[in-house]
Amino acid sequence: MNIYNAYLLIMRVLKFGGTSVGSAEKIQHVAEIINDGVPKIVVLSAMAGTTNFLEEIVKLLYKAKNDEAVAKINELKKQYETVVNELFIKVEFKKKGIELIDHHFQYMHSFTLDSFTIYEERALLAQGELISSAFLHYHLQEAGVNSALIPALNFMRIDKSLEPDDFYIKQNLQREIEQHKGVQLFVTQGYICRNAYGEIDNLKRGGSDYSASLIGAAAGSDEIQIWTDISGFHNNDPRYVEKTVSLKELSFDEAAELAYFGAKILHPSSVLPAKMANIPVRLKNTMKPEDEGTIIKDTFVQGEIKAVAAKDGITAIKIKSGRMLLAYGFLRQVFEIFERYQTPIDMITTSEIAVSVTIDDRKNLDDILADLRKYANVEVDENQSIICIVGNFLAEEKGIVAKVMTALKEVPIRMVSYGGSMHNISVLVNTSEKIKALKLLNENLFNL
Ligand code: ASP
Ligand code: MG
């Protein structure tokens, strides 16, 4: 038990992603999963597709194409009306559902009346989670389940540097919960929060996982569960490789590496709060609740290669300078340029006269290259993929790098990085070689 837990109840946190609440039937299914008597906080995403749809409306409004925005808002409203009809049985609840969406869509329409602002953008993007969570709560009420809807906007907050305000979250979440004596099932929204100025804001796309992790840490939960449409992390990417197996167990560090590279199963930021509070994170499949899924916790299995994953859309930049030879300060100059354009570097390898780095965000590539060329010769390779091999490796352990390289002996490799952490070997290949590389690694490392 967490000794800092100020709550009387140990609350488990269960987060359901957009596909898990993507239709009336799926919301009913979620209600069945959560109604098992274990005290919990349920964190919901918007229904699948909604946030993308809202982003399209945002774009139209910024372009002052208000008529098109109105048409889109009406289109979305129609979809929600269908959900209300299918989700609720009693007239009283159908009416409640319709009133709810009327309220939210009227608010959305108010943004189409004059020029559009960043505040309105964020308020608009928050509507998806506000509606999905209210739907589940009303559905539970209709089924006679004692639940409470607690607004994330009353307790989730980021500070001026856009980091979560842990103290505020803990205090205010506790206050929200204490207002509902006798209730053991709480429903809230993922993704949305307030910022340091009290305005509506969000934790960025895919941020509901992060919400769940922050809420779990604030509530001193015994477990944080992330429910999606796949049975946890797999040892390889099932989209490209035929035989993959789901992983029973990962350490926090391994999960952090995989979340960054992996196929959007878990938002990378969500590992840290759970790790800091040492709360296990379990990945579950809403469509197959009986599957064990993956548990992420504080334990390591030594020397094991756990999984491989790939990330596309990578650009490699080779920076070569005679000045680098026996010089210091050159790398600082290079890094400063990336910092200036707020572009994170993923992989880095050096030789005596050159350094190669990779980036995934190409937004400021032209400016970066122009600045680099003031100091060095620069070559750029586009359409690269990072293949990341994750496990728990010890420096004194023999053979792990050799195994990986042997598996990839038929694949041209642009960069290799090992030793940055003991959990990762990364290789950079042309994206056209990615599937071949993933398959070879599957055969040779996992005998699959
Ligand atoms: N609804 C938000 C999104 O689609 C947040 C989330 O689902 O995690 O990005
Ligand atoms: Mg998601």
Short mmCIF file of C-alpha atoms and ligand atoms in Angstrom, two decimals:
data_model
loop_
_atom_site.label_atom_id
_atom_site.label_comp_id
_atom_site.label_asym_id
_atom_site.label_seq_id
_atom_site.Cartn_x
_atom_site.Cartn_y
_atom_site.Cartn_z
CA MET A 1 0.00 0.00 0.00
CA ASN A 2 1.14 3.51 -0.74
CA ILE A 3 1.86 5.21 2.59
CA TYR A 4 1.03 8.62 1.13
CA ASN A 5 -2.45 7.54 0.27
CA ALA A 6 -4.74 10.01 1.96
CA TYR A 7 -7.90 8.27 0.80
CA LEU A 8 -9.90 5.84 2.81
CA LEU A 9 -10.42 3.68 -0.26
CA ILE A 10 -7.72 2.27 -2.46
CA MET A 11 -8.93 3.27 -5.88
CA ARG A 12 -7.94 1.42 -8.96
CA VAL A 13 -7.75 3.47 -12.15
CA LEU A 14 -9.16 2.06 -15.41
CA LYS A 15 -8.74 4.03 -18.60
CA PHE A 16 -10.73 3.17 -21.71
CA GLY A 17 -9.56 4.47 -25.07
CA GLY A 18 -11.65 5.82 -27.92
CA THR A 19 -12.28 2.47 -29.62
CA SER A 20 -13.39 0.98 -26.28
CA VAL A 21 -16.18 3.57 -26.04
CA GLY A 22 -16.72 3.91 -29.80
CA SER A 23 -20.42 2.95 -29.90
CA ALA A 24 -23.45 2.56 -27.64
CA GLU A 25 -22.81 -1.17 -27.45
CA LYS A 26 -19.19 -0.66 -26.48
CA ILE A 27 -20.13 1.81 -23.74
CA GLN A 28 -22.53 -0.82 -22.37
CA HIS A 29 -19.71 -3.35 -22.47
CA VAL A 30 -17.40 -1.00 -20.54
CA ALA A 31 -20.15 -0.60 -17.92
CA GLU A 32 -20.15 -4.37 -17.44
CA ILE A 33 -16.37 -4.52 -17.04
CA ILE A 34 -16.24 -1.77 -14.43
CA ASN A 35 -19.22 -2.89 -12.36
CA ASP A 36 -17.39 -5.50 -10.27
CA GLY A 37 -17.44 -3.94 -6.83
CA VAL A 38 -13.76 -2.87 -6.85
CA PRO A 39 -13.52 0.84 -5.92
CA LYS A 40 -12.27 2.65 -8.99
CA ILE A 41 -11.87 5.78 -11.03
CA VAL A 42 -12.74 5.28 -14.70
CA VAL A 43 -10.97 7.61 -17.12
CA LEU A 44 -12.43 7.91 -20.60
CA SER A 45 -11.27 9.11 -23.99
CA ALA A 46 -13.63 10.66 -26.48
CA MET A 47 -15.54 8.21 -28.69
CA ALA A 48 -13.31 6.94 -31.51
CA GLY A 49 -12.86 9.49 -34.28
CA THR A 50 -14.35 12.41 -32.37
CA THR A 51 -11.12 14.26 -31.54
CA ASN A 52 -9.95 13.98 -35.17
CA PHE A 53 -13.32 15.30 -36.25
CA LEU A 54 -13.11 18.20 -33.78
CA GLU A 55 -9.62 19.01 -35.08
CA GLU A 56 -11.06 19.28 -38.59
CA ILE A 57 -13.69 21.69 -37.30
CA VAL A 58 -10.92 23.69 -35.62
CA LYS A 59 -9.04 23.97 -38.93
CA LEU A 60 -12.14 25.17 -40.73
CA LEU A 61 -12.83 27.78 -38.07
CA TYR A 62 -9.27 29.12 -38.24
CA LYS A 63 -9.72 29.46 -42.00
CA ALA A 64 -13.00 31.30 -41.32
CA LYS A 65 -14.90 28.64 -43.27
CA ASN A 66 -17.69 28.87 -40.74
CA ASP A 67 -20.44 27.43 -42.93
CA GLU A 68 -18.44 24.28 -43.47
CA ALA A 69 -17.71 24.13 -39.75
CA VAL A 70 -21.42 24.40 -38.96
CA ALA A 71 -22.15 21.55 -41.37
CA LYS A 72 -19.51 19.39 -39.73
CA ILE A 73 -20.77 20.16 -36.24
CA ASN A 74 -24.26 19.11 -37.34
CA GLU A 75 -22.89 15.94 -38.86
CA LEU A 76 -21.21 15.02 -35.58
CA LYS A 77 -24.37 15.86 -33.65
CA LYS A 78 -26.35 13.40 -35.78
CA GLN A 79 -23.90 10.64 -34.93
CA TYR A 80 -24.28 11.39 -31.24
CA GLU A 81 -28.08 11.41 -31.48
CA THR A 82 -27.90 7.86 -32.82
CA VAL A 83 -25.72 6.85 -29.88
CA VAL A 84 -28.20 8.34 -27.42
CA ASN A 85 -31.04 6.39 -29.02
CA GLU A 86 -29.14 3.13 -28.86
CA LEU A 87 -27.55 3.62 -25.46
CA PHE A 88 -30.55 4.51 -23.32
CA ILE A 89 -33.76 2.56 -22.87
CA LYS A 90 -35.93 4.67 -20.60
CA VAL A 91 -37.60 7.80 -21.96
CA GLU A 92 -36.25 9.78 -19.02
CA PHE A 93 -32.65 8.84 -19.91
CA LYS A 94 -33.12 9.32 -23.65
CA LYS A 95 -34.28 12.82 -22.79
CA LYS A 96 -31.30 13.39 -20.51
CA GLY A 97 -28.97 12.23 -23.29
CA ILE A 98 -30.54 14.53 -25.87
CA GLU A 99 -30.39 17.47 -23.46
CA LEU A 100 -26.73 16.72 -22.87
CA ILE A 101 -25.77 16.78 -26.52
CA ASP A 102 -28.00 19.79 -27.23
CA HIS A 103 -26.07 21.64 -24.54
CA HIS A 104 -22.63 20.66 -25.87
CA PHE A 105 -23.46 21.27 -29.52
CA GLN A 106 -25.05 24.61 -28.81
CA TYR A 107 -21.77 25.57 -27.13
CA MET A 108 -19.83 24.36 -30.19
CA HIS A 109 -22.08 26.40 -32.46
CA SER A 110 -21.29 29.52 -30.42
CA PHE A 111 -17.71 29.29 -31.74
CA THR A 112 -18.93 29.69 -35.31
CA LEU A 113 -20.47 33.09 -34.73
CA ASP A 114 -17.34 35.24 -34.85
CA SER A 115 -13.53 34.93 -35.13
CA PHE A 116 -11.93 31.89 -33.59
CA THR A 117 -9.36 31.91 -30.78
CA ILE A 118 -6.93 29.46 -29.20
CA TYR A 119 -9.10 29.38 -26.04
CA GLU A 120 -12.08 28.35 -28.13
CA GLU A 121 -9.97 25.73 -29.89
CA ARG A 122 -9.12 24.06 -26.59
CA ALA A 123 -12.68 24.31 -25.31
CA LEU A 124 -13.90 22.71 -28.54
CA LEU A 125 -11.40 19.86 -28.33
CA ALA A 126 -12.59 19.12 -24.78
CA GLN A 127 -16.16 18.33 -25.87
CA GLY A 128 -15.48 14.73 -26.89
CA GLU A 129 -14.36 13.57 -23.45
CA LEU A 130 -17.06 15.60 -21.71
CA ILE A 131 -19.76 13.83 -23.72
CA SER A 132 -18.37 10.26 -23.59
CA SER A 133 -17.93 10.41 -19.81
CA ALA A 134 -21.44 11.76 -19.27
CA PHE A 135 -22.82 8.99 -21.52
CA LEU A 136 -21.19 6.28 -19.41
CA HIS A 137 -22.29 7.92 -16.18
CA TYR A 138 -25.92 8.23 -17.33
CA HIS A 139 -25.87 4.67 -18.57
CA LEU A 140 -24.68 3.47 -15.14
CA GLN A 141 -27.42 5.52 -13.50
CA GLU A 142 -30.02 4.02 -15.78
CA ALA A 143 -28.76 0.56 -14.83
CA GLY A 144 -29.05 1.46 -11.15
CA VAL A 145 -25.29 1.51 -10.49
CA ASN A 146 -24.16 4.03 -7.91
CA SER A 147 -21.56 6.15 -9.70
CA ALA A 148 -20.37 9.76 -9.63
CA LEU A 149 -19.12 11.90 -12.50
CA ILE A 150 -16.15 13.97 -11.36
CA PRO A 151 -15.08 16.74 -13.75
CA ALA A 152 -11.40 16.55 -14.71
CA LEU A 153 -11.55 20.32 -15.18
CA ASN A 154 -11.96 20.57 -11.38
CA PHE A 155 -8.73 18.74 -10.54
CA MET A 156 -6.41 18.15 -13.52
CA ARG A 157 -4.02 21.05 -13.99
CA ILE A 158 -0.77 21.82 -15.79
CA ASP A 159 1.59 24.56 -14.67
CA LYS A 160 3.30 27.33 -16.63
CA SER A 161 5.87 24.94 -18.06
CA LEU A 162 3.00 22.65 -19.13
CA GLU A 163 3.98 20.04 -16.55
CA PRO A 164 1.30 18.46 -14.37
CA ASP A 165 0.77 20.22 -11.07
CA ASP A 166 0.93 17.10 -8.87
CA PHE A 167 0.09 18.79 -5.59
CA TYR A 168 -2.97 20.55 -7.02
CA ILE A 169 -4.16 17.37 -8.72
CA LYS A 170 -3.86 15.32 -5.55
CA GLN A 171 -5.65 17.85 -3.33
CA ASN A 172 -8.46 18.57 -5.73
CA LEU A 173 -9.05 14.99 -6.79
CA GLN A 174 -9.36 14.09 -3.13
CA ARG A 175 -11.85 16.91 -2.62
CA GLU A 176 -13.95 15.77 -5.57
CA ILE A 177 -14.03 12.21 -4.27
CA GLU A 178 -14.88 13.21 -0.73
CA GLN A 179 -17.96 15.03 -1.99
CA HIS A 180 -19.53 11.68 -2.85
CA LYS A 181 -19.68 9.73 0.37
CA GLY A 182 -20.53 6.08 -0.12
CA VAL A 183 -19.70 6.09 -3.83
CA GLN A 184 -17.05 3.63 -5.01
CA LEU A 185 -17.25 4.14 -8.76
CA PHE A 186 -16.10 7.41 -10.26
CA VAL A 187 -16.12 8.41 -13.91
CA THR A 188 -13.96 11.21 -15.28
CA GLN A 189 -12.43 12.54 -18.49
CA GLY A 190 -8.97 11.84 -19.79
CA TYR A 191 -6.99 14.30 -21.92
CA ILE A 192 -8.58 17.53 -20.66
CA CYS A 193 -7.26 19.78 -17.93
CA ARG A 194 -6.86 23.39 -16.93
CA ASN A 195 -3.67 25.35 -17.45
CA ALA A 196 -1.86 27.69 -15.07
CA TYR A 197 -4.31 30.46 -15.98
CA GLY A 198 -7.36 28.39 -15.23
CA GLU A 199 -8.25 28.03 -18.91
CA ILE A 200 -9.40 24.78 -20.49
CA ASP A 201 -6.41 22.97 -21.96
CA ASN A 202 -5.34 19.42 -22.75
CA LEU A 203 -2.51 16.93 -22.37
CA LYS A 204 -1.98 16.66 -26.15
CA ARG A 205 -3.28 13.98 -28.50
CA GLY A 206 -3.42 10.54 -26.95
CA GLY A 207 -3.12 12.15 -23.52
CA SER A 208 -5.84 10.14 -21.78
CA ASP A 209 -3.27 7.52 -20.84
CA TYR A 210 -1.25 10.27 -19.21
CA SER A 211 -4.36 11.46 -17.33
CA ALA A 212 -4.91 7.92 -16.04
CA SER A 213 -1.35 7.64 -14.84
CA LEU A 214 -1.45 11.04 -13.11
CA ILE A 215 -4.76 10.19 -11.47
CA GLY A 216 -3.44 6.81 -10.33
CA ALA A 217 -0.39 8.46 -8.80
CA ALA A 218 -2.51 11.17 -7.12
CA ALA A 219 -4.95 8.61 -5.69
CA GLY A 220 -2.28 6.16 -4.51
CA SER A 221 -3.88 3.46 -6.65
CA ASP A 222 -2.94 -0.19 -6.43
CA GLU A 223 -2.99 -0.52 -10.21
CA ILE A 224 -3.51 1.59 -13.32
CA GLN A 225 -5.21 -0.26 -16.15
CA ILE A 226 -5.12 0.95 -19.74
CA TRP A 227 -7.86 -0.74 -21.78
CA THR A 228 -7.45 -0.68 -25.55
CA ASP A 229 -8.19 -2.96 -28.50
CA ILE A 230 -5.06 -5.09 -28.31
CA SER A 231 -3.91 -7.52 -25.59
CA GLY A 232 -0.93 -5.46 -24.43
CA PHE A 233 2.48 -4.97 -25.94
CA HIS A 234 3.63 -7.58 -28.41
CA ASN A 235 7.17 -8.78 -28.94
CA ASN A 236 7.02 -7.40 -32.48
CA ASP A 237 4.72 -5.32 -34.65
CA PRO A 238 1.69 -7.48 -35.60
CA ARG A 239 1.02 -5.19 -38.58
CA TYR A 240 4.19 -6.35 -40.31
CA VAL A 241 5.15 -9.66 -38.75
CA GLU A 242 2.95 -12.73 -38.77
CA LYS A 243 3.83 -14.51 -35.57
CA THR A 244 3.94 -12.27 -32.55
CA VAL A 245 3.23 -12.95 -28.91
CA SER A 246 1.92 -10.57 -26.29
CA LEU A 247 4.30 -9.78 -23.45
CA LYS A 248 3.29 -10.78 -19.92
CA GLU A 249 5.66 -8.47 -18.13
CA LEU A 250 7.79 -5.39 -18.75
CA SER A 251 9.75 -3.07 -16.49
CA PHE A 252 8.86 0.62 -16.44
CA ASP A 253 12.03 1.48 -18.37
CA GLU A 254 11.44 -1.14 -21.03
CA ALA A 255 7.85 0.05 -21.38
CA ALA A 256 9.00 3.66 -21.75
CA GLU A 257 11.31 2.67 -24.64
CA LEU A 258 8.57 0.62 -26.31
CA ALA A 259 5.85 3.21 -25.79
CA TYR A 260 7.92 5.73 -27.69
CA PHE A 261 8.61 3.37 -30.58
CA GLY A 262 5.58 1.13 -30.38
CA ALA A 263 2.30 1.36 -32.16
CA LYS A 264 0.45 3.87 -29.98
CA ILE A 265 -0.64 1.33 -27.38
CA LEU A 266 0.50 3.50 -24.52
CA HIS A 267 1.30 7.21 -24.49
CA PRO A 268 5.03 7.51 -23.66
CA SER A 269 4.53 10.21 -21.00
CA SER A 270 2.24 7.96 -19.01
CA VAL A 271 5.02 5.67 -17.79
CA LEU A 272 6.82 8.21 -15.60
CA PRO A 273 4.10 9.11 -13.04
CA ALA A 274 3.37 5.41 -12.50
CA LYS A 275 7.07 4.61 -12.18
CA MET A 276 7.65 7.45 -9.68
CA ALA A 277 4.75 6.25 -7.53
CA ASN A 278 5.67 2.61 -8.20
CA ILE A 279 2.17 1.68 -9.32
CA PRO A 280 1.92 -1.22 -11.76
CA VAL A 281 0.34 -0.45 -15.12
CA ARG A 282 -1.67 -3.21 -16.76
CA LEU A 283 -2.55 -3.11 -20.46
CA LYS A 284 -5.85 -4.88 -21.18
CA ASN A 285 -7.97 -5.66 -24.21
CA THR A 286 -11.59 -4.45 -23.92
CA MET A 287 -12.72 -6.96 -26.58
CA LYS A 288 -10.99 -9.84 -24.77
CA PRO A 289 -11.11 -9.01 -21.06
CA GLU A 290 -10.07 -12.57 -20.19
CA ASP A 291 -6.64 -12.05 -21.84
CA GLU A 292 -3.95 -11.35 -19.29
CA GLY A 293 -2.42 -8.45 -21.24
CA THR A 294 0.89 -6.88 -20.19
CA ILE A 295 1.84 -5.82 -16.69
CA ILE A 296 4.41 -3.05 -16.38
CA LYS A 297 6.16 -2.87 -13.05
CA ASP A 298 9.32 -2.36 -11.15
CA THR A 299 10.99 -5.69 -11.86
CA PHE A 300 13.59 -6.69 -14.40
CA VAL A 301 14.43 -9.98 -15.96
CA GLN A 302 18.15 -9.85 -16.70
CA GLY A 303 19.63 -10.41 -20.11
CA GLU A 304 16.42 -10.97 -21.94
CA ILE A 305 15.49 -9.47 -25.27
CA LYS A 306 11.83 -8.64 -24.82
CA ALA A 307 10.61 -6.93 -27.92
CA VAL A 308 11.39 -5.08 -31.11
CA ALA A 309 9.54 -2.09 -32.51
CA ALA A 310 10.04 0.36 -35.34
CA LYS A 311 9.40 4.03 -35.84
CA ASP A 312 9.10 5.46 -39.36
CA GLY A 313 9.44 8.97 -40.72
CA ILE A 314 12.93 9.43 -39.35
CA THR A 315 15.45 11.82 -40.91
CA ALA A 316 19.17 11.20 -40.42
CA ILE A 317 21.58 14.12 -40.57
CA LYS A 318 25.32 13.59 -40.90
CA ILE A 319 27.36 16.56 -39.74
CA LYS A 320 30.99 16.41 -40.75
CA SER A 321 33.65 18.91 -39.84
CA GLY A 322 37.45 18.98 -39.84
CA ARG A 323 37.07 21.21 -36.79
CA MET A 324 35.67 18.33 -34.78
CA LEU A 325 39.00 16.49 -34.74
CA LEU A 326 40.51 16.76 -31.24
CA ALA A 327 38.23 19.71 -30.56
CA TYR A 328 35.75 20.31 -27.82
CA GLY A 329 32.67 22.44 -28.04
CA PHE A 330 31.69 21.21 -31.47
CA LEU A 331 28.89 18.98 -30.19
CA ARG A 332 27.60 21.85 -28.08
CA GLN A 333 27.36 24.02 -31.18
CA VAL A 334 25.48 21.26 -32.96
CA PHE A 335 23.07 20.62 -30.10
CA GLU A 336 22.40 24.31 -29.63
CA ILE A 337 21.04 24.49 -33.15
CA PHE A 338 18.55 21.70 -32.47
CA GLU A 339 17.63 23.34 -29.19
CA ARG A 340 17.06 26.67 -30.94
CA TYR A 341 14.44 25.03 -33.14
CA GLN A 342 13.00 22.93 -30.29
CA THR A 343 13.66 19.73 -32.19
CA PRO A 344 14.44 16.63 -30.13
CA ILE A 345 17.23 14.32 -31.27
CA ASP A 346 16.45 10.60 -31.03
CA MET A 347 19.60 8.72 -31.98
CA ILE A 348 23.15 9.93 -32.07
CA THR A 349 26.42 8.34 -33.15
CA THR A 350 29.83 9.95 -33.46
CA SER A 351 33.19 9.36 -35.10
CA GLU A 352 36.29 11.54 -34.76
CA ILE A 353 35.26 13.84 -37.57
CA ALA A 354 31.54 13.46 -37.89
CA VAL A 355 28.37 13.07 -35.91
CA SER A 356 25.08 11.62 -37.14
CA VAL A 357 21.80 12.38 -35.46
CA THR A 358 18.21 11.48 -36.20
CA ILE A 359 15.09 13.56 -35.78
CA ASP A 360 11.45 12.71 -36.16
CA ASP A 361 10.03 16.24 -36.20
CA ARG A 362 10.89 17.79 -39.59
CA LYS A 363 9.03 21.03 -39.07
CA ASN A 364 12.17 23.16 -38.79
CA LEU A 365 14.47 20.98 -40.87
CA ASP A 366 15.34 23.66 -43.43
CA ASP A 367 16.32 26.19 -40.76
CA ILE A 368 18.31 23.58 -38.86
CA LEU A 369 20.21 22.57 -41.99
CA ALA A 370 20.94 26.18 -42.91
CA ASP A 371 22.42 26.82 -39.46
CA LEU A 372 24.42 23.58 -39.42
CA ARG A 373 25.92 24.38 -42.82
CA LYS A 374 27.59 27.44 -41.31
CA TYR A 375 29.91 25.08 -39.40
CA ALA A 376 30.01 21.80 -41.25
CA ASN A 377 29.28 19.65 -44.26
CA VAL A 378 25.82 18.23 -43.91
CA GLU A 379 24.18 15.24 -45.56
CA VAL A 380 20.55 14.30 -45.09
CA ASP A 381 18.92 10.86 -45.46
CA GLU A 382 15.16 10.82 -45.44
CA ASN A 383 12.68 7.94 -45.11
CA GLN A 384 14.62 6.15 -42.42
CA SER A 385 13.24 3.89 -39.68
CA ILE A 386 14.61 3.34 -36.21
CA ILE A 387 14.38 -0.27 -35.14
CA CYS A 388 14.57 -0.56 -31.43
CA ILE A 389 15.41 -3.77 -29.60
CA VAL A 390 14.23 -3.60 -26.00
CA GLY A 391 15.22 -5.69 -23.03
CA ASN A 392 17.37 -5.63 -19.97
CA PHE A 393 21.00 -5.88 -20.92
CA LEU A 394 24.10 -5.76 -18.78
CA ALA A 395 27.36 -4.33 -20.08
CA GLU A 396 29.31 -7.40 -19.01
CA GLU A 397 26.88 -9.71 -20.71
CA LYS A 398 28.19 -11.23 -23.89
CA GLY A 399 26.51 -11.83 -27.17
CA ILE A 400 23.41 -9.63 -27.18
CA VAL A 401 24.70 -7.09 -29.71
CA ALA A 402 26.21 -9.91 -31.75
CA LYS A 403 22.86 -11.71 -31.84
CA VAL A 404 21.11 -8.59 -33.12
CA MET A 405 23.76 -7.86 -35.73
CA THR A 406 23.85 -11.46 -36.92
CA ALA A 407 20.09 -11.42 -37.32
CA LEU A 408 20.42 -8.29 -39.44
CA LYS A 409 23.43 -9.36 -41.49
CA GLU A 410 21.47 -9.09 -44.76
CA VAL A 411 20.14 -5.61 -43.97
CA PRO A 412 22.10 -2.42 -44.74
CA ILE A 413 22.43 -0.47 -41.50
CA ARG A 414 22.88 3.31 -41.45
CA MET A 415 23.47 3.83 -37.70
CA VAL A 416 23.77 1.73 -34.52
CA SER A 417 23.31 2.93 -30.98
CA TYR A 418 23.99 0.84 -27.89
CA GLY A 419 24.95 1.70 -24.34
CA GLY A 420 22.80 4.83 -23.98
CA SER A 421 20.62 2.89 -21.60
CA MET A 422 20.88 -0.76 -20.77
CA HIS A 423 17.42 -1.34 -22.17
CA ASN A 424 17.80 -0.53 -25.79
CA ILE A 425 19.79 -1.26 -28.94
CA SER A 426 18.72 0.98 -31.81
CA VAL A 427 19.56 0.57 -35.46
CA LEU A 428 18.66 2.90 -38.27
CA VAL A 429 17.66 1.40 -41.61
CA ASN A 430 16.05 2.66 -44.77
CA THR A 431 12.27 2.35 -44.33
CA SER A 432 12.17 0.07 -47.38
CA GLU A 433 14.19 -2.46 -45.32
CA LYS A 434 12.08 -2.19 -42.18
CA ILE A 435 9.70 -5.11 -42.63
CA LYS A 436 12.54 -7.40 -43.65
CA ALA A 437 14.49 -6.35 -40.56
CA LEU A 438 11.53 -6.89 -38.22
CA LYS A 439 10.92 -10.35 -39.68
CA LEU A 440 14.59 -11.36 -39.41
CA LEU A 441 14.71 -10.20 -35.80
CA ASN A 442 11.55 -12.16 -35.05
CA GLU A 443 12.99 -15.35 -36.49
CA ASN A 444 16.43 -15.01 -34.98
CA LEU A 445 15.79 -13.45 -31.56
CA PHE A 446 12.47 -15.05 -30.64
CA ASN A 447 12.53 -18.18 -32.81
CA LEU A 448 9.06 -17.26 -34.07
N1 ASP B 1 -9.32 12.00 -27.33
C1 ASP B 1 -7.93 12.37 -27.34
C2 ASP B 1 -7.27 11.95 -28.63
O1 ASP B 1 -7.90 11.34 -29.47
C3 ASP B 1 -7.19 11.85 -26.16
C4 ASP B 1 -7.05 10.35 -26.10
O2 ASP B 1 -7.83 9.64 -26.71
O3 ASP B 1 -6.15 9.87 -25.40
O4 ASP B 1 -6.12 12.25 -28.83
MG MG B 2 -5.05 6.44 -27.18
#
